[in-house]
Amino acid sequence: MVGQSNYKLPLFSAEELEFVAEDEIVDIVPNLKMGPLNFISVINYLNTSTLIITQVPLWLAIALKKRGKCSICPP
């Protein structure tokens, strides 16, 4: 039939979608001066001073916010 396709989108579980979303880059404002954070990836995060907007993955922004070390900027 015209306009119909047999192509089906892959279905992801809620956990898989959450995992992918946590790598989204967001803006934060650190509350204190922090040195670089080195991870397995080649990107070094947070080599910045206080009150300068910097970009980090969502998972890192949430972890820092829970510890009171940053504010997350709304998109």
XYZ file of C-alpha atoms in Angstrom:
75
model
C 0.000 0.000 0.000
C 1.275 3.486 -0.815
C 2.708 5.420 2.130
C 3.336 2.371 4.281
C 6.717 0.924 5.000
C 7.881 -2.353 6.444
C 10.743 -0.540 8.201
C 10.451 -0.815 11.974
C 12.344 1.391 14.375
C 14.444 -0.458 16.918
C 12.900 -0.421 20.359
C 15.096 0.472 23.288
C 14.422 -0.209 26.921
C 14.148 2.661 29.390
C 17.535 1.714 30.827
C 19.195 1.838 27.405
C 17.680 5.255 26.671
C 18.831 6.558 30.057
C 22.362 5.274 29.404
C 22.542 7.051 26.040
C 21.040 10.276 27.434
C 23.642 10.480 30.216
C 26.353 11.233 27.639
C 24.557 14.408 26.501
C 26.776 17.466 26.979
C 25.335 20.150 29.292
C 26.553 23.504 30.631
C 27.422 23.893 34.299
C 28.777 26.665 36.512
C 31.287 25.285 39.059
C 30.976 26.653 42.600
C 34.707 26.271 43.265
C 37.977 26.022 41.374
C 38.656 22.471 40.279
C 41.612 20.931 38.534
C 41.194 18.624 35.577
C 39.284 15.375 36.036
C 40.923 12.591 34.055
C 38.818 9.668 32.881
C 39.337 6.772 30.492
C 38.205 8.978 27.614
C 40.763 11.420 26.231
C 38.705 14.436 27.310
C 39.728 16.238 30.501
C 36.840 17.902 32.294
C 36.678 20.853 34.676
C 40.048 22.512 34.290
C 38.325 25.800 35.047
C 37.794 28.425 37.680
C 34.710 29.454 39.627
C 31.699 30.967 37.827
C 32.881 30.178 34.293
C 30.436 28.111 32.260
C 31.936 24.811 31.154
C 30.574 21.770 29.325
C 30.477 18.281 30.807
C 28.431 15.100 30.264
C 25.080 14.945 32.041
C 26.213 12.114 34.348
C 29.108 14.235 35.637
C 26.914 17.328 36.036
C 24.415 15.358 38.139
C 27.166 13.875 40.320
C 28.718 17.306 40.952
C 25.339 18.911 41.655
C 24.517 16.239 44.260
C 27.761 17.172 46.046
C 26.977 20.905 45.857
C 29.941 21.628 43.581
C 28.093 23.107 40.592
C 24.873 24.507 39.206
C 23.412 23.062 36.002
C 22.440 25.670 33.404
C 19.012 25.040 31.869
C 19.051 24.533 28.094
